JSON list of C-alpha atoms in Angstrom, two decimals:
[
{"chain": "Y", "resi": 265, "resn": "MET", "atom": "CA", "xyz": [4.58, -52.37, -16.19]},
{"chain": "Y", "resi": 266, "resn": "ASN", "atom": "CA", "xyz": [7.70, -53.14, -15.12]},
{"chain": "Y", "resi": 267, "resn": "LEU", "atom": "CA", "xyz": [8.64, -52.18, -11.73]},
{"chain": "Y", "resi": 268, "resn": "PRO", "atom": "CA", "xyz": [12.29, -51.22, -10.49]},
{"chain": "Y", "resi": 269, "resn": "GLN", "atom": "CA", "xyz": [14.48, -54.26, -8.89]},
{"chain": "Y", "resi": 270, "resn": "ASN", "atom": "CA", "xyz": [14.23, -54.55, -4.81]},
{"chain": "Y", "resi": 271, "resn": "ASP", "atom": "CA", "xyz": [16.72, -54.30, -2.64]},
{"chain": "Y", "resi": 272, "resn": "ASP", "atom": "CA", "xyz": [17.22, -53.38, 0.84]},
{"chain": "Y", "resi": 273, "resn": "LYS", "atom": "CA", "xyz": [16.46, -50.00, 0.57]},
{"chain": "Y", "resi": 274, "resn": "ASN", "atom": "CA", "xyz": [13.33, -50.23, -1.67]},
{"chain": "Y", "resi": 275, "resn": "LEU", "atom": "CA", "xyz": [10.05, -52.63, -2.01]},
{"chain": "Y", "resi": 276, "resn": "TRP", "atom": "CA", "xyz": [8.37, -52.03, -5.13]},
{"chain": "Y", "resi": 277, "resn": "VAL", "atom": "CA", "xyz": [4.77, -53.56, -4.97]},
{"chain": "Y", "resi": 278, "resn": "SER", "atom": "CA", "xyz": [2.52, -53.99, -8.30]},
{"chain": "Y", "resi": 279, "resn": "TRP", "atom": "CA", "xyz": [-1.29, -53.85, -8.19]},
{"chain": "Y", "resi": 280, "resn": "ASP", "atom": "CA", "xyz": [-1.50, -57.87, -8.46]},
{"chain": "Y", "resi": 281, "resn": "ASP", "atom": "CA", "xyz": [1.29, -58.34, -5.40]},
{"chain": "Y", "resi": 282, "resn": "TYR", "atom": "CA", "xyz": [-0.67, -55.63, -2.86]},
{"chain": "Y", "resi": 283, "resn": "HIS", "atom": "CA", "xyz": [-4.12, -57.50, -3.43]},
{"chain": "Y", "resi": 284, "resn": "ARG", "atom": "CA", "xyz": [-2.56, -61.24, -3.02]},
{"chain": "Y", "resi": 285, "resn": "LEU", "atom": "CA", "xyz": [-0.72, -59.67, 0.22]},
{"chain": "Y", "resi": 286, "resn": "VAL", "atom": "CA", "xyz": [-4.32, -58.80, 1.27]},
{"chain": "Y", "resi": 287, "resn": "GLU", "atom": "CA", "xyz": [-5.70, -62.62, 0.59]},
{"chain": "Y", "resi": 288, "resn": "ARG", "atom": "CA", "xyz": [-2.65, -63.73, 2.74]},
{"chain": "Y", "resi": 289, "resn": "LEU", "atom": "CA", "xyz": [-3.92, -61.41, 5.54]},
{"chain": "Y", "resi": 290, "resn": "ALA", "atom": "CA", "xyz": [-7.14, -62.51, 5.59]},
{"chain": "Y", "resi": 291, "resn": "LEU", "atom": "CA", "xyz": [-5.83, -65.89, 5.25]},
{"chain": "Y", "resi": 292, "resn": "LYS", "atom": "CA", "xyz": [-3.57, -65.57, 8.40]},
{"chain": "Y", "resi": 293, "resn": "VAL", "atom": "CA", "xyz": [-6.35, -64.49, 10.61]},
{"chain": "Y", "resi": 294, "resn": "TYR", "atom": "CA", "xyz": [-8.73, -66.86, 9.24]},
{"chain": "Y", "resi": 295, "resn": "GLU", "atom": "CA", "xyz": [-6.31, -69.65, 10.38]},
{"chain": "Y", "resi": 296, "resn": "SER", "atom": "CA", "xyz": [-5.88, -68.50, 13.70]},
{"chain": "Y", "resi": 297, "resn": "ASN", "atom": "CA", "xyz": [-9.58, -69.22, 14.52]},
{"chain": "Y", "resi": 298, "resn": "TRP", "atom": "CA", "xyz": [-9.59, -65.68, 16.25]},
{"chain": "Y", "resi": 299, "resn": "LYS", "atom": "CA", "xyz": [-13.31, -64.44, 15.65]},
{"chain": "Y", "resi": 300, "resn": "PHE", "atom": "CA", "xyz": [-13.93, -60.16, 15.58]},
{"chain": "Y", "resi": 301, "resn": "ASP", "atom": "CA", "xyz": [-16.97, -58.40, 15.05]},
{"chain": "Y", "resi": 302, "resn": "LYS", "atom": "CA", "xyz": [-15.58, -55.40, 13.28]},
{"chain": "Y", "resi": 303, "resn": "ILE", "atom": "CA", "xyz": [-12.51, -54.22, 11.64]},
{"chain": "Y", "resi": 304, "resn": "LEU", "atom": "CA", "xyz": [-10.99, -50.65, 12.12]},
{"chain": "Y", "resi": 305, "resn": "CYS", "atom": "CA", "xyz": [-9.24, -49.31, 9.46]},
{"chain": "Y", "resi": 306, "resn": "LEU", "atom": "CA", "xyz": [-6.63, -46.76, 9.51]},
{"chain": "Y", "resi": 307, "resn": "ALA", "atom": "CA", "xyz": [-6.52, -44.26, 6.80]},
{"chain": "Y", "resi": 308, "resn": "ARG", "atom": "CA", "xyz": [-5.08, -43.33, 4.49]},
{"chain": "Y", "resi": 309, "resn": "GLY", "atom": "CA", "xyz": [-2.57, -46.72, 4.50]},
{"chain": "Y", "resi": 310, "resn": "GLY", "atom": "CA", "xyz": [-5.45, -48.69, 5.83]},
{"chain": "Y", "resi": 311, "resn": "LEU", "atom": "CA", "xyz": [-8.16, -48.39, 3.86]},
{"chain": "Y", "resi": 312, "resn": "ARG", "atom": "CA", "xyz": [-7.90, -50.36, 0.76]},
{"chain": "Y", "resi": 313, "resn": "VAL", "atom": "CA", "xyz": [-6.88, -53.22, 3.29]},
{"chain": "Y", "resi": 314, "resn": "GLY", "atom": "CA", "xyz": [-9.70, -52.61, 5.23]},
{"chain": "Y", "resi": 315, "resn": "ASP", "atom": "CA", "xyz": [-12.09, -52.70, 2.65]},
{"chain": "Y", "resi": 316, "resn": "GLN", "atom": "CA", "xyz": [-11.06, -55.73, 0.87]},
{"chain": "Y", "resi": 317, "resn": "LEU", "atom": "CA", "xyz": [-10.96, -57.73, 4.57]},
{"chain": "Y", "resi": 318, "resn": "ALA", "atom": "CA", "xyz": [-14.50, -56.14, 5.26]},
{"chain": "Y", "resi": 319, "resn": "ARG", "atom": "CA", "xyz": [-15.76, -57.66, 2.24]},
{"chain": "Y", "resi": 320, "resn": "ILE", "atom": "CA", "xyz": [-13.89, -60.87, 2.42]},
{"chain": "Y", "resi": 321, "resn": "TYR", "atom": "CA", "xyz": [-15.16, -61.43, 5.96]},
{"chain": "Y", "resi": 322, "resn": "ASP", "atom": "CA", "xyz": [-18.33, -59.48, 5.62]},
{"chain": "Y", "resi": 323, "resn": "VAL", "atom": "CA", "xyz": [-18.08, -57.48, 8.63]},
{"chain": "Y", "resi": 324, "resn": "PRO", "atom": "CA", "xyz": [-18.49, -53.83, 9.51]},
{"chain": "Y", "resi": 325, "resn": "LEU", "atom": "CA", "xyz": [-15.79, -51.70, 8.50]},
{"chain": "Y", "resi": 326, "resn": "ALA", "atom": "CA", "xyz": [-15.10, -48.74, 10.91]},
{"chain": "Y", "resi": 327, "resn": "ILE", "atom": "CA", "xyz": [-12.78, -45.91, 9.59]},
{"chain": "Y", "resi": 328, "resn": "LEU", "atom": "CA", "xyz": [-10.29, -43.77, 11.89]},
{"chain": "Y", "resi": 329, "resn": "ALA", "atom": "CA", "xyz": [-8.25, -40.88, 9.85]},
{"chain": "Y", "resi": 330, "resn": "THR", "atom": "CA", "xyz": [-4.75, -40.95, 11.11]},
{"chain": "Y", "resi": 331, "resn": "SER", "atom": "CA", "xyz": [-1.89, -38.89, 9.45]},
{"chain": "Y", "resi": 332, "resn": "SER", "atom": "CA", "xyz": [2.14, -38.69, 9.98]},
{"chain": "Y", "resi": 333, "resn": "TYR", "atom": "CA", "xyz": [3.31, -38.91, 6.74]},
{"chain": "Y", "resi": 334, "resn": "ARG", "atom": "CA", "xyz": [2.20, -35.54, 4.87]},
{"chain": "Y", "resi": 335, "resn": "GLU", "atom": "CA", "xyz": [5.38, -33.89, 4.21]},
{"chain": "Y", "resi": 336, "resn": "ALA", "atom": "CA", "xyz": [7.65, -34.18, 0.65]},
{"chain": "Y", "resi": 337, "resn": "GLU", "atom": "CA", "xyz": [4.73, -36.15, -1.17]},
{"chain": "Y", "resi": 338, "resn": "GLY", "atom": "CA", "xyz": [3.96, -38.73, 1.59]},
{"chain": "Y", "resi": 339, "resn": "THR", "atom": "CA", "xyz": [7.64, -39.71, 2.32]},
{"chain": "Y", "resi": 340, "resn": "VAL", "atom": "CA", "xyz": [8.74, -37.59, 5.54]},
{"chain": "Y", "resi": 341, "resn": "ARG", "atom": "CA", "xyz": [7.11, -38.61, 8.78]},
{"chain": "Y", "resi": 342, "resn": "GLY", "atom": "CA", "xyz": [5.71, -36.04, 10.79]},
{"chain": "Y", "resi": 343, "resn": "GLU", "atom": "CA", "xyz": [3.65, -35.66, 14.17]},
{"chain": "Y", "resi": 344, "resn": "LEU", "atom": "CA", "xyz": [1.02, -38.65, 14.43]},
{"chain": "Y", "resi": 345, "resn": "ASP", "atom": "CA", "xyz": [-2.77, -36.80, 14.05]},
{"chain": "Y", "resi": 346, "resn": "ILE", "atom": "CA", "xyz": [-5.70, -39.12, 15.43]},
{"chain": "Y", "resi": 347, "resn": "ALA", "atom": "CA", "xyz": [-9.03, -38.03, 14.07]},
{"chain": "Y", "resi": 348, "resn": "GLN", "atom": "CA", "xyz": [-11.71, -37.28, 17.23]},
{"chain": "Y", "resi": 349, "resn": "TYR", "atom": "CA", "xyz": [-13.96, -39.70, 15.35]},
{"chain": "Y", "resi": 350, "resn": "ILE", "atom": "CA", "xyz": [-14.48, -43.00, 14.11]},
{"chain": "Y", "resi": 351, "resn": "THR", "atom": "CA", "xyz": [-16.92, -43.21, 11.06]},
{"chain": "Y", "resi": 352, "resn": "ILE", "atom": "CA", "xyz": [-19.01, -47.15, 11.14]},
{"chain": "Y", "resi": 353, "resn": "THR", "atom": "CA", "xyz": [-21.58, -47.92, 8.83]},
{"chain": "Y", "resi": 354, "resn": "ARG", "atom": "CA", "xyz": [-23.42, -50.15, 11.20]},
{"chain": "Y", "resi": 355, "resn": "GLY", "atom": "CA", "xyz": [-23.80, -50.00, 15.27]},
{"chain": "Y", "resi": 356, "resn": "GLU", "atom": "CA", "xyz": [-20.67, -48.35, 17.12]},
{"chain": "Y", "resi": 357, "resn": "LEU", "atom": "CA", "xyz": [-17.21, -49.26, 17.68]},
{"chain": "Y", "resi": 358, "resn": "GLU", "atom": "CA", "xyz": [-17.73, -52.39, 20.40]},
{"chain": "Y", "resi": 359, "resn": "GLY", "atom": "CA", "xyz": [-16.67, -56.11, 21.09]},
{"chain": "Y", "resi": 360, "resn": "ARG", "atom": "CA", "xyz": [-13.83, -57.97, 19.45]},
{"chain": "Y", "resi": 361, "resn": "VAL", "atom": "CA", "xyz": [-11.72, -55.58, 16.43]},
{"chain": "Y", "resi": 362, "resn": "LEU", "atom": "CA", "xyz": [-9.06, -56.26, 14.21]},
{"chain": "Y", "resi": 363, "resn": "LEU", "atom": "CA", "xyz": [-7.01, -53.38, 13.83]},
{"chain": "Y", "resi": 364, "resn": "VAL", "atom": "CA", "xyz": [-5.95, -53.04, 10.27]},
{"chain": "Y", "resi": 365, "resn": "ASP", "atom": "CA", "xyz": [-3.01, -50.28, 8.72]},
{"chain": "Y", "resi": 366, "resn": "ASP", "atom": "CA", "xyz": [-1.09, -51.18, 5.65]},
{"chain": "Y", "resi": 367, "resn": "LEU", "atom": "CA", "xyz": [2.19, -51.24, 7.60]},
{"chain": "Y", "resi": 368, "resn": "VAL", "atom": "CA", "xyz": [4.04, -51.07, 10.82]},
{"chain": "Y", "resi": 369, "resn": "ASP", "atom": "CA", "xyz": [7.21, -49.05, 10.83]},
{"chain": "Y", "resi": 370, "resn": "SER", "atom": "CA", "xyz": [8.33, -47.42, 13.99]},
{"chain": "Y", "resi": 371, "resn": "GLY", "atom": "CA", "xyz": [4.89, -48.88, 15.44]},
{"chain": "Y", "resi": 372, "resn": "VAL", "atom": "CA", "xyz": [3.90, -45.41, 17.15]},
{"chain": "Y", "resi": 373, "resn": "THR", "atom": "CA", "xyz": [0.55, -45.29, 15.05]},
{"chain": "Y", "resi": 374, "resn": "LEU", "atom": "CA", "xyz": [-0.46, -48.87, 16.58]},
{"chain": "Y", "resi": 375, "resn": "GLU", "atom": "CA", "xyz": [0.87, -47.92, 20.01]},
{"chain": "Y", "resi": 376, "resn": "ARG", "atom": "CA", "xyz": [-1.18, -44.47, 20.18]},
{"chain": "Y", "resi": 377, "resn": "VAL", "atom": "CA", "xyz": [-4.58, -45.84, 17.95]},
{"chain": "Y", "resi": 378, "resn": "GLY", "atom": "CA", "xyz": [-4.03, -48.49, 20.77]},
{"chain": "Y", "resi": 379, "resn": "ARG", "atom": "CA", "xyz": [-4.37, -46.18, 24.16]},
{"chain": "Y", "resi": 380, "resn": "HIS", "atom": "CA", "xyz": [-6.59, -44.32, 22.03]},
{"chain": "Y", "resi": 381, "resn": "LEU", "atom": "CA", "xyz": [-9.29, -47.23, 21.84]},
{"chain": "Y", "resi": 382, "resn": "LYS", "atom": "CA", "xyz": [-8.92, -48.17, 25.64]},
{"chain": "Y", "resi": 383, "resn": "GLU", "atom": "CA", "xyz": [-9.59, -44.45, 26.30]},
{"chain": "Y", "resi": 384, "resn": "ARG", "atom": "CA", "xyz": [-12.53, -43.44, 24.23]},
{"chain": "Y", "resi": 385, "resn": "PHE", "atom": "CA", "xyz": [-14.26, -46.84, 23.25]},
{"chain": "Y", "resi": 386, "resn": "PRO", "atom": "CA", "xyz": [-14.79, -49.19, 26.49]},
{"chain": "Y", "resi": 387, "resn": "LYS", "atom": "CA", "xyz": [-17.07, -51.36, 24.81]},
{"chain": "Y", "resi": 388, "resn": "VAL", "atom": "CA", "xyz": [-14.23, -52.80, 22.78]},
{"chain": "Y", "resi": 389, "resn": "THR", "atom": "CA", "xyz": [-13.09, -55.89, 24.43]},
{"chain": "Y", "resi": 390, "resn": "ASP", "atom": "CA", "xyz": [-10.26, -56.74, 22.53]},
{"chain": "Y", "resi": 391, "resn": "VAL", "atom": "CA", "xyz": [-8.24, -55.51, 19.77]},
{"chain": "Y", "resi": 392, "resn": "ARG", "atom": "CA", "xyz": [-5.92, -57.14, 17.51]},
{"chain": "Y", "resi": 393, "resn": "SER", "atom": "CA", "xyz": [-3.88, -55.66, 14.94]},
{"chain": "Y", "resi": 394, "resn": "ALA", "atom": "CA", "xyz": [-3.22, -56.69, 10.94]},
{"chain": "Y", "resi": 395, "resn": "VAL", "atom": "CA", "xyz": [-0.85, -55.29, 8.66]},
{"chain": "Y", "resi": 396, "resn": "LEU", "atom": "CA", "xyz": [0.84, -56.33, 5.19]},
{"chain": "Y", "resi": 397, "resn": "TRP", "atom": "CA", "xyz": [3.84, -55.36, 6.03]},
{"chain": "Y", "resi": 398, "resn": "HIS", "atom": "CA", "xyz": [6.04, -55.25, 9.53]},
{"chain": "Y", "resi": 399, "resn": "LYS", "atom": "CA", "xyz": [9.11, -53.37, 9.62]},
{"chain": "Y", "resi": 400, "resn": "ALA", "atom": "CA", "xyz": [11.94, -54.60, 11.90]},
{"chain": "Y", "resi": 401, "resn": "CYS", "atom": "CA", "xyz": [12.17, -51.02, 13.40]},
{"chain": "Y", "resi": 402, "resn": "SER", "atom": "CA", "xyz": [9.23, -51.28, 14.92]},
{"chain": "Y", "resi": 403, "resn": "LYS", "atom": "CA", "xyz": [8.86, -51.32, 18.60]},
{"chain": "Y", "resi": 404, "resn": "VAL", "atom": "CA", "xyz": [5.37, -52.90, 18.40]},
{"chain": "Y", "resi": 405, "resn": "ALA", "atom": "CA", "xyz": [4.73, -56.18, 16.78]},
{"chain": "Y", "resi": 406, "resn": "PRO", "atom": "CA", "xyz": [1.42, -56.77, 14.72]},
{"chain": "Y", "resi": 407, "resn": "ASP", "atom": "CA", "xyz": [-0.61, -59.72, 15.83]},
{"chain": "Y", "resi": 408, "resn": "TYR", "atom": "CA", "xyz": [-0.66, -60.66, 12.38]},
{"chain": "Y", "resi": 409, "resn": "HIS", "atom": "CA", "xyz": [1.46, -59.71, 9.27]},
{"chain": "Y", "resi": 410, "resn": "VAL", "atom": "CA", "xyz": [2.55, -61.23, 5.80]},
{"chain": "Y", "resi": 411, "resn": "GLU", "atom": "CA", "xyz": [5.69, -60.09, 5.47]},
{"chain": "Y", "resi": 412, "resn": "PHE", "atom": "CA", "xyz": [8.70, -59.21, 7.56]},
{"chain": "Y", "resi": 413, "resn": "LEU", "atom": "CA", "xyz": [11.25, -56.85, 6.52]},
{"chain": "Y", "resi": 414, "resn": "PRO", "atom": "CA", "xyz": [14.40, -57.12, 8.02]},
{"chain": "Y", "resi": 415, "resn": "THR", "atom": "CA", "xyz": [16.32, -54.40, 6.53]},
{"chain": "Y", "resi": 416, "resn": "ASN", "atom": "CA", "xyz": [13.43, -51.67, 6.75]},
{"chain": "Y", "resi": 417, "resn": "PRO", "atom": "CA", "xyz": [12.97, -50.87, 3.14]},
{"chain": "Y", "resi": 418, "resn": "TRP", "atom": "CA", "xyz": [10.95, -47.82, 1.86]},
{"chain": "Y", "resi": 419, "resn": "ILE", "atom": "CA", "xyz": [7.80, -49.56, 0.45]},
{"chain": "Y", "resi": 420, "resn": "HIS", "atom": "CA", "xyz": [6.38, -48.22, -2.80]},
{"chain": "Y", "resi": 421, "resn": "GLN", "atom": "CA", "xyz": [3.22, -49.08, -3.14]},
{"chain": "Y", "resi": 422, "resn": "PRO", "atom": "CA", "xyz": [1.02, -49.03, -6.21]},
{"chain": "Y", "resi": 423, "resn": "PHE", "atom": "CA", "xyz": [-1.12, -46.24, -5.64]},
{"chain": "Y", "resi": 424, "resn": "GLU", "atom": "CA", "xyz": [1.73, -43.81, -4.80]},
{"chain": "Y", "resi": 425, "resn": "GLU", "atom": "CA", "xyz": [1.48, -42.14, -8.61]},
{"chain": "Y", "resi": 426, "resn": "TYR", "atom": "CA", "xyz": [-1.47, -40.84, -7.11]},
{"chain": "Y", "resi": 427, "resn": "ASP", "atom": "CA", "xyz": [0.40, -38.57, -4.52]},
{"chain": "Y", "resi": 428, "resn": "THR", "atom": "CA", "xyz": [1.54, -36.32, -7.45]},
{"chain": "Y", "resi": 429, "resn": "LEU", "atom": "CA", "xyz": [-1.19, -36.38, -9.86]},
{"chain": "Y", "resi": 430, "resn": "ARG", "atom": "CA", "xyz": [-3.58, -33.45, -9.67]},
{"chain": "Y", "resi": 431, "resn": "PRO", "atom": "CA", "xyz": [-6.70, -32.81, -11.82]},
{"chain": "Y", "resi": 432, "resn": "HIS", "atom": "CA", "xyz": [-5.13, -30.62, -14.33]},
{"chain": "Y", "resi": 433, "resn": "ASN", "atom": "CA", "xyz": [-2.58, -33.18, -15.09]},
{"chain": "Y", "resi": 434, "resn": "LEU", "atom": "CA", "xyz": [-5.78, -36.02, -15.75]},
{"chain": "Y", "resi": 435, "resn": "ALA", "atom": "CA", "xyz": [-5.63, -35.57, -19.59]},
{"chain": "Y", "resi": 436, "resn": "ALA", "atom": "CA", "xyz": [-1.92, -36.39, -20.09]},
{"chain": "Y", "resi": 437, "resn": "TRP", "atom": "CA", "xyz": [-1.60, -39.39, -17.66]},
{"chain": "Y", "resi": 438, "resn": "ILE", "atom": "CA", "xyz": [-4.58, -41.15, -18.92]},
{"chain": "Y", "resi": 439, "resn": "LYS", "atom": "CA", "xyz": [-3.27, -40.62, -22.18]},
{"chain": "Y", "resi": 440, "resn": "ARG", "atom": "CA", "xyz": [0.10, -42.05, -21.35]},
{"chain": "Y", "resi": 441, "resn": "GLY", "atom": "CA", "xyz": [-1.38, -44.86, -19.83]},
{"chain": "Y", "resi": 442, "resn": "THR", "atom": "CA", "xyz": [-3.14, -45.92, -22.90]}
]
């Protein structure tokens, strides 16, 4: 599949590019020599990143649902909502936690989730953040990132096509892909 040309306003990402970015992020964290006990990914954008990192590092994955991009098929930022509970498969959220998302845009999510963790999870002793993309407009800098984006482009991720796909369209969509 040929993607449109990247420019200052748009960054188009293929599945292959996306997976390579996650691998590069895993390597950056590893090369920092910081050891963590658990990964907390922010759903939805950080789900795929968190899943891949949890597999690479073989550590428990926790999930915290957050949402701010809901309107206009996920292209307009609204008020940030943070779920009351964190889901984790083994144990509880404690110790050193790698907080994972796909990107940091305004920085509001990382900032608010950091406060949320301090207020509600006193057994968490250290939190560091990791994202694929760090936009210049962010008021918060992640601890780890793969790409810094000085022009703050809209990032067209490979899974965005599912934002508009509905069950009744599946037959035509699958046929189109063959």
